[in-house]
């Protein structure tokens, strides 16, 4: 029978002598694996006592590594604490005001109750509902408070075999405004350059006319 350990129990094993972590709802004891880990002991020590799923999945692991991981397994999380995995098929069915879900950085969010609370209006949320909104979210700049607020609407993770590789970047409103300002300045500079080029071309044409007139009179 598989042993059951809570996240609180795993958190107690955060010492070098007894290091456990969680990957995809399973609990692993890596205490005796530090020196054998191909990536070095530091990466293991940095994740003991917590859920290391995202860190683990960010790195490609061979079939041999996956078999070794199973040898280190000591138990699983209780059903009430397990991560929920959701398919894109499930997400794609939730694209209306009655049920609005989308994916950001491989996590699934249910924003149905947030539609009328969103500062940018409900339309932008409904437009992205049922799909992957990672780029739309990160490219439009959000405050630190918005990032904190996201957590309460997260309902699970995208299925492992459906995940995309994303740079988990955080674009703040200030950074977004700076980008917009830079684009605006660039546009104004290009417009000014265009006017200068037009005036220069006109000057050249006039100069040619003058030269032609002088030639005819001489």
Tab-separated table of C-alpha atoms in Angstrom:
chain	number	residue	atom	x	y	z
A	1	UNK	CA	0.000	0.000	0.000
A	2	UNK	CA	1.343	3.419	-0.982
A	3	UNK	CA	2.214	5.663	1.954
A	4	UNK	CA	0.438	9.018	2.179
A	5	UNK	CA	2.272	12.174	3.252
A	6	UNK	CA	0.873	15.677	3.526
A	7	UNK	CA	2.676	18.759	2.236
A	8	UNK	CA	3.278	19.741	5.850
A	9	UNK	CA	5.049	16.435	6.484
A	10	UNK	CA	7.172	16.856	3.362
A	11	UNK	CA	8.087	20.375	4.501
A	12	UNK	CA	9.629	18.886	7.658
A	13	UNK	CA	12.129	16.972	5.521
A	14	UNK	CA	14.044	20.026	4.392
A	15	UNK	CA	17.452	19.147	5.793
A	16	UNK	CA	20.481	17.679	4.077
A	17	UNK	CA	20.213	14.566	6.251
A	18	UNK	CA	16.581	14.033	5.272
A	19	UNK	CA	15.559	15.695	2.040
A	20	UNK	CA	12.191	15.046	0.449
A	21	UNK	CA	10.319	16.810	-2.303
A	22	UNK	CA	7.164	16.476	-4.368
A	23	UNK	CA	6.932	15.910	-8.115
A	24	UNK	CA	3.527	15.496	-9.747
A	25	UNK	CA	1.784	14.506	-6.503
A	26	UNK	CA	4.391	11.879	-5.569
A	27	UNK	CA	6.848	12.207	-2.683
A	28	UNK	CA	10.538	11.384	-3.127
A	29	UNK	CA	13.405	10.959	-0.663
A	30	UNK	CA	16.611	12.196	-2.321
A	31	UNK	CA	18.775	12.175	0.818
A	32	UNK	CA	21.090	9.465	-0.522
A	33	UNK	CA	21.080	10.706	-4.102
A	34	UNK	CA	22.853	14.060	-3.706
A	35	UNK	CA	26.290	12.898	-4.826
A	36	UNK	CA	24.919	10.740	-7.644
A	37	UNK	CA	22.741	13.437	-9.187
A	38	UNK	CA	24.174	14.350	-12.632
A	39	UNK	CA	23.157	17.971	-12.146
A	40	UNK	CA	24.893	18.255	-8.788
A	41	UNK	CA	23.610	18.275	-5.237
A	42	UNK	CA	22.807	21.993	-5.058
A	43	UNK	CA	19.753	21.790	-7.294
A	44	UNK	CA	18.322	19.028	-5.101
A	45	UNK	CA	19.072	20.843	-1.855
A	46	UNK	CA	17.407	23.982	-3.218
A	47	UNK	CA	14.107	22.136	-3.639
A	48	UNK	CA	13.821	19.820	-0.649
A	49	UNK	CA	10.807	20.252	1.584
A	50	UNK	CA	8.586	21.567	-1.208
A	51	UNK	CA	6.851	20.873	-4.508
A	52	UNK	CA	9.570	20.759	-7.175
A	53	UNK	CA	7.339	19.796	-10.106
A	54	UNK	CA	7.903	22.918	-12.184
A	55	UNK	CA	11.667	22.887	-11.637
A	56	UNK	CA	11.829	19.201	-12.559
A	57	UNK	CA	9.764	19.592	-15.708
A	58	UNK	CA	11.809	22.564	-16.879
A	59	UNK	CA	14.734	20.195	-17.504
A	60	UNK	CA	14.731	17.254	-19.901
A	61	UNK	CA	15.245	13.923	-18.128
A	62	UNK	CA	16.147	10.631	-19.765
A	63	UNK	CA	14.181	7.411	-19.362
A	64	UNK	CA	16.934	6.208	-17.060
A	65	UNK	CA	16.482	9.273	-14.874
A	66	UNK	CA	12.738	8.653	-14.703
A	67	UNK	CA	13.335	5.046	-13.626
A	68	UNK	CA	15.755	6.235	-10.953
A	69	UNK	CA	13.165	8.716	-9.750
A	70	UNK	CA	10.698	5.885	-9.195
A	71	UNK	CA	13.282	4.110	-7.030
A	72	UNK	CA	13.362	7.178	-4.765
A	73	UNK	CA	9.597	7.372	-4.336
A	74	UNK	CA	8.382	6.998	-0.751
A	75	UNK	CA	4.729	7.940	-1.066
A	76	UNK	CA	2.077	10.245	-2.461
A	77	UNK	CA	0.114	13.302	-1.434
A	78	UNK	CA	-3.406	12.796	-0.063
A	79	UNK	CA	-6.177	13.332	-2.656
A	80	UNK	CA	-7.157	16.639	-1.048
A	81	UNK	CA	-3.683	18.110	-1.679
A	82	UNK	CA	-2.953	16.745	-5.123
A	83	UNK	CA	-2.497	18.966	-8.126
A	84	UNK	CA	-5.335	18.772	-10.614
A	85	UNK	CA	-4.364	18.155	-14.230
A	86	UNK	CA	-6.659	19.560	-16.904
A	87	UNK	CA	-6.623	18.926	-20.656
A	88	UNK	CA	-6.886	21.599	-23.344
A	89	UNK	CA	-10.088	19.864	-24.443
A	90	UNK	CA	-11.621	20.715	-21.066
A	91	UNK	CA	-10.309	24.271	-21.265
A	92	UNK	CA	-11.618	24.793	-24.813
A	93	UNK	CA	-15.148	23.989	-23.645
A	94	UNK	CA	-15.070	26.885	-21.171
A	95	UNK	CA	-15.318	29.984	-23.345
A	96	UNK	CA	-18.483	31.758	-22.286
A	97	UNK	CA	-19.720	33.965	-19.471
A	98	UNK	CA	-21.182	30.842	-17.847
A	99	UNK	CA	-17.730	29.277	-17.679
A	100	UNK	CA	-14.520	31.055	-18.692
A	101	UNK	CA	-11.188	29.243	-18.386
A	102	UNK	CA	-7.816	29.859	-19.976
A	103	UNK	CA	-4.191	28.815	-19.661
A	104	UNK	CA	-1.268	31.022	-18.609
A	105	UNK	CA	2.205	29.475	-18.387
A	106	UNK	CA	0.732	25.957	-18.339
A	107	UNK	CA	-1.585	26.714	-15.419
A	108	UNK	CA	-5.367	26.741	-15.813
A	109	UNK	CA	-7.446	29.629	-14.487
A	110	UNK	CA	-11.202	29.881	-14.009
A	111	UNK	CA	-12.025	33.583	-14.354
A	112	UNK	CA	-15.808	33.204	-14.537
A	113	UNK	CA	-16.361	35.106	-11.287
A	114	UNK	CA	-13.747	37.696	-12.240
A	115	UNK	CA	-15.319	38.810	-15.517
A	116	UNK	CA	-17.123	41.815	-14.028
A	117	UNK	CA	-14.229	42.633	-11.700
A	118	UNK	CA	-11.514	42.815	-14.343
A	119	UNK	CA	-10.253	46.421	-14.657
A	120	UNK	CA	-9.870	45.966	-18.404
A	121	UNK	CA	-13.426	44.728	-18.854
A	122	UNK	CA	-14.909	41.293	-19.424
A	123	UNK	CA	-14.530	41.274	-23.218
A	124	UNK	CA	-10.765	40.739	-23.209
A	125	UNK	CA	-11.148	37.799	-20.820
A	126	UNK	CA	-13.910	36.214	-22.887
A	127	UNK	CA	-11.864	36.751	-26.049
A	128	UNK	CA	-9.075	34.589	-24.574
A	129	UNK	CA	-11.346	32.101	-22.806
A	130	UNK	CA	-11.044	28.521	-23.967
A	131	UNK	CA	-7.438	28.869	-25.088
A	132	UNK	CA	-3.885	29.724	-24.124
A	133	UNK	CA	-3.659	33.341	-22.954
A	134	UNK	CA	0.020	33.338	-21.963
A	135	UNK	CA	1.225	35.819	-24.562
A	136	UNK	CA	-1.848	38.025	-24.243
A	137	UNK	CA	-1.342	38.240	-20.481
A	138	UNK	CA	2.408	38.794	-20.387
A	139	UNK	CA	2.496	41.205	-23.329
A	140	UNK	CA	-0.068	43.596	-21.885
A	141	UNK	CA	1.614	44.497	-18.620
A	142	UNK	CA	0.045	43.754	-15.229
A	143	UNK	CA	0.723	45.094	-11.756
A	144	UNK	CA	2.262	43.064	-8.940
A	145	UNK	CA	-1.191	42.934	-7.382
A	146	UNK	CA	-2.583	41.357	-10.550
A	147	UNK	CA	0.021	38.605	-10.380
A	148	UNK	CA	-0.832	37.939	-6.738
A	149	UNK	CA	-4.538	37.899	-7.561
A	150	UNK	CA	-4.021	35.236	-10.222
A	151	UNK	CA	-3.331	32.562	-7.623
A	152	UNK	CA	-6.883	32.577	-6.261
A	153	UNK	CA	-8.297	31.745	-9.702
A	154	UNK	CA	-5.859	28.927	-10.499
A	155	UNK	CA	-7.708	25.600	-10.581
A	156	UNK	CA	-4.986	23.274	-11.825
A	157	UNK	CA	-2.218	22.522	-14.280
A	158	UNK	CA	-2.299	21.693	-17.950
A	159	UNK	CA	-1.784	18.008	-18.758
A	160	UNK	CA	1.919	17.149	-18.942
A	161	UNK	CA	1.881	16.069	-22.592
A	162	UNK	CA	0.085	19.254	-23.669
A	163	UNK	CA	2.396	21.772	-22.105
A	164	UNK	CA	4.303	24.350	-24.085
A	165	UNK	CA	7.736	25.743	-23.383
A	166	UNK	CA	7.328	29.302	-22.178
A	167	UNK	CA	9.730	31.821	-20.786
A	168	UNK	CA	7.935	32.453	-17.530
A	169	UNK	CA	8.428	36.191	-17.737
A	170	UNK	CA	6.648	38.799	-15.736
A	171	UNK	CA	5.922	42.043	-17.554
A	172	UNK	CA	4.787	44.749	-15.153
A	173	UNK	CA	2.611	47.685	-16.053
A	174	UNK	CA	5.606	50.005	-15.756
A	175	UNK	CA	7.621	47.886	-18.186
A	176	UNK	CA	4.682	47.744	-20.566
A	177	UNK	CA	4.253	51.532	-20.462
A	178	UNK	CA	7.969	51.959	-21.124
A	179	UNK	CA	7.678	49.704	-24.151
A	180	UNK	CA	4.674	51.622	-25.464
A	181	UNK	CA	6.518	54.906	-24.938
A	182	UNK	CA	9.565	53.563	-26.781
A	183	UNK	CA	7.404	52.465	-29.703
A	184	UNK	CA	5.693	55.866	-29.775
A	185	UNK	CA	9.034	57.709	-29.760
A	186	UNK	CA	10.329	55.455	-32.517
A	187	UNK	CA	7.210	56.147	-34.562
A	188	UNK	CA	7.589	59.909	-34.072
A	189	UNK	CA	11.260	59.732	-35.062
A	190	UNK	CA	10.409	57.782	-38.202
A	191	UNK	CA	7.701	60.322	-39.068
A	192	UNK	CA	10.144	63.219	-38.641
A	193	UNK	CA	12.722	61.422	-40.774
A	194	UNK	CA	10.095	60.920	-43.470
A	195	UNK	CA	9.272	64.648	-43.545
A	196	UNK	CA	12.961	65.550	-43.772
A	197	UNK	CA	13.421	63.139	-46.671
A	198	UNK	CA	10.419	64.649	-48.499
A	199	UNK	CA	11.777	68.181	-48.045
A	200	UNK	CA	15.216	67.072	-49.204
A	201	UNK	CA	13.749	65.511	-52.332
A	202	UNK	CA	11.807	68.729	-53.046
A	203	UNK	CA	14.982	70.772	-52.590
A	204	UNK	CA	16.853	68.543	-55.056
A	205	UNK	CA	14.064	68.894	-57.643
A	206	UNK	CA	14.068	72.699	-57.279
A	207	UNK	CA	17.855	72.768	-57.546
A	208	UNK	CA	17.687	70.775	-60.776
A	209	UNK	CA	15.133	73.223	-62.204
A	210	UNK	CA	17.374	76.165	-61.313
A	211	UNK	CA	20.403	74.500	-62.876
A	212	UNK	CA	18.389	73.711	-66.015
A	213	UNK	CA	17.262	77.353	-66.253
A	214	UNK	CA	20.809	78.647	-65.884
A	215	UNK	CA	21.980	76.221	-68.576
A	216	UNK	CA	19.283	77.383	-71.027
A	217	UNK	CA	20.057	81.070	-70.445
A	218	UNK	CA	23.787	80.638	-70.924
